[in-house]
Amino acid sequence: MSRLVKKGSKKAGLPPGVVTYIGKEKTEKVRIKIINYTQTQVTEKIVETVEECLPFKNKQPVTWVDITGIHKTDIIEKMGACFDLHPLVLEDITTTNQRPKLEDFEYYLFIVLQMLAYNEKSKEIEAEQVSLILGNNFVISFQEREGDVFDPVRERIRSGKGKIRMAGSDYLVYSLIDSIVDNYFIILENIGEQIESTEEDLIKNPKRETLNVIHQLKRELIFLRKSVWPLREVISYLQRGDSKLVKKITEVYLKDVYDHTIQIMDTTETFRDLVSGMIDVYLSSISNRMSEVMKVLTMIATIFIPLSFIVGIYGMNFRYMPELYSVWGYPLVMLFMIIIAVFMLRYFRKKNWM
Amino acid sequence: MSRLVKKGSKKAGLPPGVVTYIGKEKTEKVRIKIINYTQTQVTEKIVETVEECLPFKNKQPVTWVDITGIHKTDIIEKMGACFDLHPLVLEDITTTNQRPKLEDFEYYLFIVLQMLAYNEKSKEIEAEQVSLILGNNFVISFQEREGDVFDPVRERIRSGKGKIRMAGSDYLVYSLIDSIVDNYFIILENIGEQIESTEEDLIKNPKRETLNVIHQLKRELIFLRKSVWPLREVISYLQRGDSKLVKKITEVYLKDVYDHTIQIMDTTETFRDLVSGMIDVYLSSISNRMSEVMKVLTMIATIFIPLSFIVGIYGMNFRYMPELYSVWGYPLVMLFMIIIAVFMLRYFRKKNWM
Amino acid sequence: MSRLVKKGSKKAGLPPGVVTYIGKEKTEKVRIKIINYTQTQVTEKIVETVEECLPFKNKQPVTWVDITGIHKTDIIEKMGACFDLHPLVLEDITTTNQRPKLEDFEYYLFIVLQMLAYNEKSKEIEAEQVSLILGNNFVISFQEREGDVFDPVRERIRSGKGKIRMAGSDYLVYSLIDSIVDNYFIILENIGEQIESTEEDLIKNPKRETLNVIHQLKRELIFLRKSVWPLREVISYLQRGDSKLVKKITEVYLKDVYDHTIQIMDTTETFRDLVSGMIDVYLSSISNRMSEVMKVLTMIATIFIPLSFIVGIYGMNFRYMPELYSVWGYPLVMLFMIIIAVFMLRYFRKKNWM
Amino acid sequence: MSRLVKKGSKKAGLPPGVVTYIGKEKTEKVRIKIINYTQTQVTEKIVETVEECLPFKNKQPVTWVDITGIHKTDIIEKMGACFDLHPLVLEDITTTNQRPKLEDFEYYLFIVLQMLAYNEKSKEIEAEQVSLILGNNFVISFQEREGDVFDPVRERIRSGKGKIRMAGSDYLVYSLIDSIVDNYFIILENIGEQIESTEEDLIKNPKRETLNVIHQLKRELIFLRKSVWPLREVISYLQRGDSKLVKKITEVYLKDVYDHTIQIMDTTETFRDLVSGMIDVYLSSISNRMSEVMKVLTMIATIFIPLSFIVGIYGMNFRYMPELYSVWGYPLVMLFMIIIAVFMLRYFRKKNWM
Amino acid sequence: MSRLVKKGSKKAGLPPGVVTYIGKEKTEKVRIKIINYTQTQVTEKIVETVEECLPFKNKQPVTWVDITGIHKTDIIEKMGACFDLHPLVLEDITTTNQRPKLEDFEYYLFIVLQMLAYNEKSKEIEAEQVSLILGNNFVISFQEREGDVFDPVRERIRSGKGKIRMAGSDYLVYSLIDSIVDNYFIILENIGEQIESTEEDLIKNPKRETLNVIHQLKRELIFLRKSVWPLREVISYLQRGDSKLVKKITEVYLKDVYDHTIQIMDTTETFRDLVSGMIDVYLSSISNRMSEVMKVLTMIATIFIPLSFIVGIYGMNFRYMPELYSVWGYPLVMLFMIIIAVFMLRYFRKKNWM
């Protein structure tokens, strides 16, 4: 549940714009990495103080300030002062578990996204908030933890592969969003595989645990959906070209990410349909099994209860029971009971119970 | 249910604009508190009569008239006369249990909200209506009961922390709405925690009471939703900047509250999904348990009913039953019955019933 | 069902604009009451012929022609000729069970509403069609039956309370609609109370009848909803100010009725949610009870069937059964059976069946 | 099912505009009837060849070409050539089972509708496609079979009742659509009556057949809905006045049909709600009955199984059972068993099982 | 499941515009077929190298480059270079399992569709991605596999039937889309027939397998829907006439395909409704059968358990049981038991259990 609501109570009563970190306590150092690149060269360095970022603020053409760790609020505040960010933006950066959103402050865009990862052990999707600031010639990214999702982008900048070095800061933001969205497909694949294997279980041998797995899947899809739906709005805004910061030439790329988002939403909905179908299958297989159990019980009872009654009759101690003294009594009663049993078995076969 | 429909019958037939209090009878005194503040100083006083508010009507820059208690309709009516409020506004202030709404009367905005509180004992959400009047240089707030939700705002005004003292009446209204909305997160947390603990119960030991808890949760979410959806429209109107009374600089703050509202709605919907999933889990666990009970019954019956039949046979009093007189009769019958029992147990294991 | 579809077959094939009464046959006299009022005086009279209405057609300032009974089609037709109404309007007035709607004929507005009443005996909502014609200086109202919903409006006109005497025909129409909508709240209250009492029944002692009550409630809500949804469109049109016949000053009052309608819709939807939750509770309580019954059966059977088998063994008539001749045979068998019973009871307690 | 998808495979691969009849093979003659009317006179005749229609193409004021039978594709094609119809229109006329639609070809409107009839025997709704061409001074109607739905319209033209003779071709099209829509009400009535009688069955004596009837009803409503929803769009287009072919004066009539369509849709949705509620009632009545059966079984078993055990004890053949030789043994055991039975019956009454 | 999510992991991290084939490995040759046609003549040839397409790029009037096989990425890339296609287009062509979409690059339109085929053996719908490029005077089509869906179009070009040879490239694209959409109807027919036959099974003899078939149907409909919904947007865009590449005269044809798409969507939704109704029928038939089984069990048990108790009484070995020594004992007990049985059978008949 903690994935769904963070301790907002920590914040109630505080004035707006107060930068408070609401996640788990952490002590690691915050890493600030600056990558400045032109068409022909790349400068990459890790800086110790926020002040070192300042010269890059207006430096042409593109600088990427990549910050890992948002638990030191003083660093975030200094960063905000350096780059003239609105206090509410700083507050949002440290308030993890935000709904993905985009805010247009004219001179910069503020984007909040959820980077998702599938934890194989707990079978849960884990979310990490990524905040992006897109300025005219710089991009600032804030991540909660060290991660390798942005590595391919870094690699492409270093090697100059693709058109990233030739394009502006908007293309860099596109590349970062694209790598986050590509990651969603991996999660869908994982869930898809689990759905597949659970469906097989369901047909072969449905168990109590199977239902728990199905509900786990359902919960994960609810969680996924909560992240994906607002994402669409964010990218839709970028791609519509309402902001001057996004160049015409980048729009076709953003349109491409937009299509991916739609596809992710589509697949999420399809998965939801499949999973809710699986619950029906499970429940009806339980019903089925119970009705099978009932049939066996009924057959046994229906055959033997009358027979037991008959043998009971001849177990009575009445003195005047002529059958008891006949030589043929015993075999005739046995025969009679066999006939009854055969008759009943036939009846069951006719009723389709066997 | 009384949370959902108030006794409207009290009002049917009355002409519009008649100020009638429809809540529970009350005798406490109505408290009128006036806070007037400029960038440099704060005046705070509790007044006895409505007339004392009058000088503040046009006093610059910002006055907050904070009224606690709406059961004295004469005070509300005098207030309306003082500040030129429309009769329907006065009617709405005293008609508690309104749907949150905003009405634009050009010279002032009238806002109705529901302040929610989670009652730990009854596990119910309790609502209190808060009405706000936003004028050019004043804000009037009406509350049903004494409460401490607005305390942090008062504190910020007194101490001059944040930008509240530098801003206008629109920022004050924003601050009040913000503190109400922040409170919703605490309710979501409470519900979230209950969902979590109920889910554990559901997996470990589902009981009849668990279902009652789930339905209680469902009812609370229906109630919460009813308050949150219209709230969105209210804040959306404020934030769109259609009213002259809301300054451009405040809009970004209202956008922030708006985002919070969206997040609350989102979480409410997610909770509804989770809770309706829990009902499925509960029902299927009942089915499961019943089918387990049935299996035990069937096993016992299936093993012992035929065996009882056999012992019944040898309890018959026929004179001519040769088995009865054989020395091996008794042990052979016992052996035969053990063989049958073993065979059946194997059959059950194969059928996966054990 | 007859509440849902009226005998349209009576009308199929007729040309449009033919005035046919499709309700139950009636013989009562149609009552035409004329109320003409200015700021200072009120004239009220019951007229015998339609022609007597004619002088009021252009008389200033406001005339209310209040017609009770729509089964005499000739009167309706004469009325239409007098006030230049479109034939389709006349047809709609007599065709009861219409969907609430508003039609703008420029010189007059035609409004169809459903007045609802809760029949305590049959626990059913009963509908009566009310048609209103709003002209520049007159209002014509058509009701099916004598009723007292409009009494407070008449009283207000007579006494001059409120602003009704100072306002125009649009305010009169607003007052009539307002009294109809206020009546809906009473119905919601009734349903709300029934939901409440049914919920208690459901928790204490769910019976077959409870389900019937729930389904009755569900049906009433379907019926209510069918009347309320189109009502919103009607009042929304009036309140938007698209018609010259509605003055600016009345719009704020119509906005107020509009808010009430939204609140009614909201509550109706909430009730639907609650009622469908109750069906779940009922079904699961049936399941629960059945599983409880099954547990008792299983316990009894599981304990006594094996014990009966044992006593059956010693009821066999084999000659060579050494146990039978031992002095300790009987007490040992009894002891053995007690041990088995105790063991089983423990097993049930462990399995949580007791 | 054949009502839902026609054999489209017959058409796959054909170029567009090829006129193919896809319904059942037929050999009846196609009847072409021409009705030309002015305000003062009516000419009516049945023509043998399509060419005879030609003179009426431009003849003032209104001609209605009424064609029954669409299985002779050559006649349709000649008709198309005569009146300059687009090949796709001809294709659509013969492709029955189309979704209701309207296409505006500027000089004529092409309208496809589904005429519905309730087959009392099969309890199924049967659909027949009706295509209408509205030209400036002519209307062409295509029907699959001879039918009497248009008879009242013909009758009105002949007799000059209503305003049909005074109006143009658009009013004629309105009259035809109106008679089709009026027919829908008859179907709703039929379904409504069946719902009513099924509901009574459901309360008095729910059977397996009842469920089949409910599902039949559900299927019919799915089918009805499929015809009604697109109908709304068609009439909405006509009534909006986007086409020059529809005169202003006719719009109020079309608005009337539009309202009817909305009412039909409304009622269809209400019926769907009712029918899905009936399924719940059925299922819960099955559960109920089963739980009642279970109670009886449990009572019998719970009373007699322990008693049978007791009598089994005294049927044992142990030599040393002192009770057996006591004079009071038999009556005391009998008394003991009666006490047990009474105790158990009380327990059941307390548990509310009797 | 593999139909729903393709291995996107192969692509994560790659820069955009990299052409990678993600389908199954293939070794067949890619076939490039060029069909160039004017009103009077047709040239058709299979070329070996992409370069041979170049002369047709600007050749009037229409050239269709028909490519089968997309697994050789170098060919796709050369094609892109020849016809100035955007790298993202090339990437999309080879990334099969895309959501149907249309992108407007001003000088050409890029359309992605899913061609569906119903696999009779696996009862599954199989999808193949078809990409179309519509230029001013050329159309390029990319298919995954050899197929015969486009054969009728080829045939029409060769024979000059229909208006295809007289029209432009937009009409050719229309024809290709039309043949794909026509194919959807065949799939609907197949599913429709299966629904029909399954419904019969359901009424006559519902089995566990029936449920599996229903769920298979449900899954196929989820899959179908996923392809059809976006298709509507694609064709809607074409038909709206927003692109200069689509001529006015073709729009009416595209409107026709659009109507077909709507009809397919409609039918898909109807099928979903029907299938979900079938699940209800299945579940209730299981309930029914179980309750029937229970009735038999209860009747047997209820009749014989008390009778067995009675015979048990007279099997007791008490010395002092006067009944045992009476001559009438045995026949009277037998009579008594018959009376009890008859009484019980009557009770069951009254309770409607027989």
Short mmCIF file of C-alpha atoms in Angstrom, two decimals, chain E residues 12-211:
data_model
loop_
_atom_site.label_atom_id
_atom_site.label_comp_id
_atom_site.label_asym_id
_atom_site.label_seq_id
_atom_site.Cartn_x
_atom_site.Cartn_y
_atom_site.Cartn_z
CA ALA E 12 15.41 -1.01 -25.19
CA GLY E 13 18.46 1.21 -25.19
CA LEU E 14 18.80 1.51 -28.96
CA PRO E 15 18.68 5.03 -30.40
CA PRO E 16 15.46 5.85 -32.27
CA GLY E 17 15.37 5.15 -35.98
CA VAL E 18 17.46 1.99 -35.81
CA VAL E 19 15.82 -0.59 -38.05
CA THR E 20 15.66 -3.92 -36.19
CA TYR E 21 13.48 -6.88 -37.05
CA ILE E 22 11.92 -8.29 -33.88
CA GLY E 23 9.81 -11.12 -35.30
CA LYS E 24 10.83 -14.77 -35.74
CA GLU E 25 14.04 -15.47 -37.61
CA LYS E 26 13.46 -16.06 -41.29
CA THR E 27 15.57 -16.92 -44.25
CA GLU E 28 13.24 -16.58 -47.21
CA LYS E 29 14.04 -14.11 -49.91
CA VAL E 30 12.32 -10.76 -49.83
CA ARG E 31 10.14 -10.33 -52.91
CA ILE E 32 9.78 -6.88 -54.44
CA LYS E 33 7.06 -6.63 -57.05
CA ILE E 34 6.41 -3.49 -59.05
CA ILE E 35 3.08 -2.84 -60.72
CA ASN E 36 2.86 0.32 -62.76
CA TYR E 37 -0.41 1.11 -64.46
CA THR E 38 -2.12 3.78 -66.50
CA GLN E 39 -5.67 3.92 -67.72
CA THR E 40 -4.68 1.87 -70.75
CA GLN E 41 -1.81 -0.42 -69.74
CA VAL E 42 -0.22 -2.37 -66.90
CA THR E 43 3.46 -3.25 -66.35
CA GLU E 44 4.20 -5.85 -63.73
CA LYS E 45 7.63 -7.13 -62.73
CA ILE E 46 9.59 -8.63 -59.89
CA VAL E 47 12.86 -6.82 -59.25
CA GLU E 48 15.96 -8.12 -57.58
CA THR E 49 17.46 -4.96 -56.13
CA VAL E 50 15.91 -1.97 -54.47
CA GLU E 51 17.65 0.33 -56.90
CA GLU E 52 15.39 -0.88 -59.70
CA CYS E 53 12.47 0.81 -57.92
CA LEU E 54 14.07 4.22 -58.28
CA PRO E 55 12.86 5.07 -61.80
CA PHE E 56 9.27 4.52 -60.69
CA LYS E 57 9.51 7.10 -57.93
CA ASN E 58 8.41 9.96 -60.08
CA LYS E 59 6.88 7.98 -62.93
CA GLN E 60 3.29 8.88 -63.68
CA PRO E 61 0.54 7.95 -62.99
CA VAL E 62 0.58 5.14 -60.35
CA THR E 63 3.18 2.62 -59.21
CA TRP E 64 2.60 -0.02 -56.58
CA VAL E 65 5.74 -1.41 -54.96
CA ASP E 66 4.65 -4.55 -53.17
CA ILE E 67 7.25 -5.93 -50.74
CA THR E 68 6.80 -9.32 -49.07
CA GLY E 69 9.16 -9.98 -46.17
CA ILE E 70 10.49 -7.43 -43.75
CA HIS E 71 13.18 -9.47 -42.03
CA LYS E 72 16.02 -8.15 -44.20
CA THR E 73 16.60 -4.78 -42.62
CA ASP E 74 19.12 -3.67 -45.25
CA ILE E 75 16.46 -3.84 -47.96
CA ILE E 76 14.07 -1.78 -45.83
CA GLU E 77 16.81 0.78 -45.22
CA LYS E 78 17.65 1.05 -48.93
CA MET E 79 13.95 1.46 -49.66
CA GLY E 80 13.82 4.27 -47.11
CA ALA E 81 16.77 5.98 -48.75
CA CYS E 82 15.20 5.63 -52.23
CA PHE E 83 11.86 7.12 -51.25
CA ASP E 84 13.10 9.61 -48.60
CA LEU E 85 11.30 7.93 -45.72
CA HIS E 86 11.86 9.08 -42.12
CA PRO E 87 14.04 6.68 -40.05
CA LEU E 88 11.21 6.25 -37.53
CA VAL E 89 8.98 4.99 -40.35
CA LEU E 90 11.53 2.33 -41.23
CA GLU E 91 11.80 1.35 -37.58
CA ASP E 92 8.02 1.01 -37.36
CA ILE E 93 7.81 -1.11 -40.51
CA THR E 94 10.05 -3.77 -39.02
CA THR E 95 8.67 -3.54 -35.49
CA THR E 96 5.75 -5.86 -35.99
CA ASN E 97 2.82 -5.98 -33.56
CA GLN E 98 2.34 -2.20 -33.74
CA ARG E 99 -0.94 -0.59 -32.95
CA PRO E 100 -2.65 0.44 -36.22
CA LYS E 101 -1.78 4.08 -36.86
CA LEU E 102 -1.40 6.76 -39.49
CA GLU E 103 1.28 9.37 -39.69
CA ASP E 104 1.18 12.31 -42.04
CA PHE E 105 4.62 13.36 -43.32
CA GLU E 106 3.10 15.86 -45.76
CA TYR E 107 4.73 14.33 -48.84
CA TYR E 108 3.63 10.86 -47.94
CA LEU E 109 1.31 9.13 -45.50
CA PHE E 110 2.53 6.21 -43.44
CA ILE E 111 -0.15 3.69 -42.45
CA VAL E 112 0.27 0.64 -40.24
CA LEU E 113 -2.50 -1.98 -40.22
CA GLN E 114 -2.99 -5.45 -38.82
CA MET E 115 -4.15 -8.05 -41.32
CA LEU E 116 -6.00 -10.75 -39.41
CA ALA E 117 -6.54 -14.39 -40.26
CA TYR E 118 -8.49 -16.98 -38.33
CA ASN E 119 -6.48 -20.13 -37.74
CA GLU E 120 -9.05 -22.93 -37.81
CA LYS E 121 -6.80 -25.36 -35.96
CA SER E 122 -5.73 -23.32 -32.96
CA LYS E 123 -9.01 -21.36 -33.03
CA GLU E 124 -6.86 -18.27 -32.75
CA ILE E 125 -6.75 -15.05 -34.68
CA GLU E 126 -3.34 -14.48 -36.19
CA ALA E 127 -2.13 -11.04 -37.03
CA GLU E 128 0.26 -9.88 -39.69
CA GLN E 129 1.46 -6.31 -39.87
CA VAL E 130 0.93 -4.48 -43.16
CA SER E 131 2.58 -1.09 -43.64
CA LEU E 132 1.53 1.20 -46.46
CA ILE E 133 3.26 4.30 -47.80
CA LEU E 134 1.02 6.55 -49.86
CA GLY E 135 2.94 9.00 -52.02
CA ASN E 136 1.67 11.29 -54.72
CA ASN E 137 2.07 8.74 -57.48
CA PHE E 138 3.18 5.60 -55.71
CA VAL E 139 2.10 3.19 -53.03
CA ILE E 140 4.55 0.95 -51.17
CA SER E 141 3.16 -1.98 -49.23
CA PHE E 142 5.12 -4.12 -46.76
CA GLN E 143 3.85 -7.54 -45.71
CA GLU E 144 5.40 -10.08 -43.37
CA ARG E 145 4.40 -13.18 -45.33
CA GLU E 146 3.19 -14.23 -48.74
CA GLY E 147 -0.60 -13.95 -48.71
CA ASP E 148 -3.52 -13.77 -51.06
CA VAL E 149 -5.58 -10.95 -49.54
CA PHE E 150 -4.31 -8.44 -52.10
CA ASP E 151 -4.86 -10.82 -55.05
CA PRO E 152 -8.30 -9.45 -55.99
CA VAL E 153 -6.83 -5.93 -56.13
CA ARG E 154 -4.03 -7.14 -58.41
CA GLU E 155 -6.60 -8.92 -60.54
CA ARG E 156 -8.71 -5.79 -60.84
CA ILE E 157 -5.66 -3.78 -61.92
CA ARG E 158 -4.74 -6.37 -64.53
CA SER E 159 -8.27 -6.69 -65.92
CA GLY E 160 -9.17 -3.01 -65.61
CA LYS E 161 -12.46 -3.91 -63.90
CA GLY E 162 -13.93 -1.24 -61.63
CA LYS E 163 -12.52 2.26 -61.64
CA ILE E 164 -9.10 1.40 -60.16
CA ARG E 165 -7.10 2.02 -63.35
CA MET E 166 -8.72 5.41 -63.83
CA ALA E 167 -7.99 6.57 -60.27
CA GLY E 168 -4.84 7.65 -58.45
CA SER E 169 -2.60 6.23 -55.76
CA ASP E 170 -5.09 7.19 -53.05
CA TYR E 171 -7.69 4.91 -54.61
CA LEU E 172 -5.13 2.10 -54.68
CA VAL E 173 -4.47 2.59 -50.97
CA TYR E 174 -8.20 2.61 -50.40
CA SER E 175 -8.52 -0.68 -52.29
CA LEU E 176 -5.80 -2.29 -50.20
CA ILE E 177 -7.33 -1.12 -46.93
CA ASP E 178 -10.75 -2.21 -48.16
CA SER E 179 -9.56 -5.74 -48.81
CA ILE E 180 -8.00 -5.91 -45.35
CA VAL E 181 -11.19 -4.66 -43.70
CA ASP E 182 -13.35 -7.03 -45.76
CA ASN E 183 -11.26 -9.82 -44.33
CA TYR E 184 -12.28 -8.80 -40.81
CA PHE E 185 -15.86 -9.70 -41.68
CA ILE E 186 -14.79 -13.25 -42.43
CA ILE E 187 -13.23 -13.46 -38.98
CA LEU E 188 -16.40 -12.10 -37.43
CA GLU E 189 -18.39 -14.74 -39.29
CA ASN E 190 -16.13 -17.47 -37.97
CA ILE E 191 -16.43 -16.20 -34.42
CA GLY E 192 -20.16 -15.73 -34.88
CA GLU E 193 -20.56 -19.34 -35.96
CA GLN E 194 -18.52 -20.55 -33.02
CA ILE E 195 -20.63 -18.46 -30.64
CA GLU E 196 -23.74 -20.00 -32.16
CA SER E 197 -22.53 -23.58 -31.84
CA THR E 198 -21.23 -22.94 -28.32
CA GLU E 199 -24.59 -21.53 -27.32
CA GLU E 200 -26.27 -24.72 -28.45
CA ASP E 201 -23.76 -26.79 -26.47
CA LEU E 202 -24.45 -24.61 -23.50
CA ILE E 203 -28.16 -25.31 -23.57
CA LYS E 204 -27.92 -29.01 -24.36
CA ASN E 205 -24.91 -30.21 -22.47
CA PRO E 206 -22.64 -27.73 -20.69
CA LYS E 207 -19.22 -29.19 -19.95
CA ARG E 208 -15.94 -27.98 -18.53
CA GLU E 209 -14.65 -27.76 -22.10
CA THR E 210 -17.49 -25.42 -23.03
CA LEU E 211 -16.17 -22.92 -20.54
#
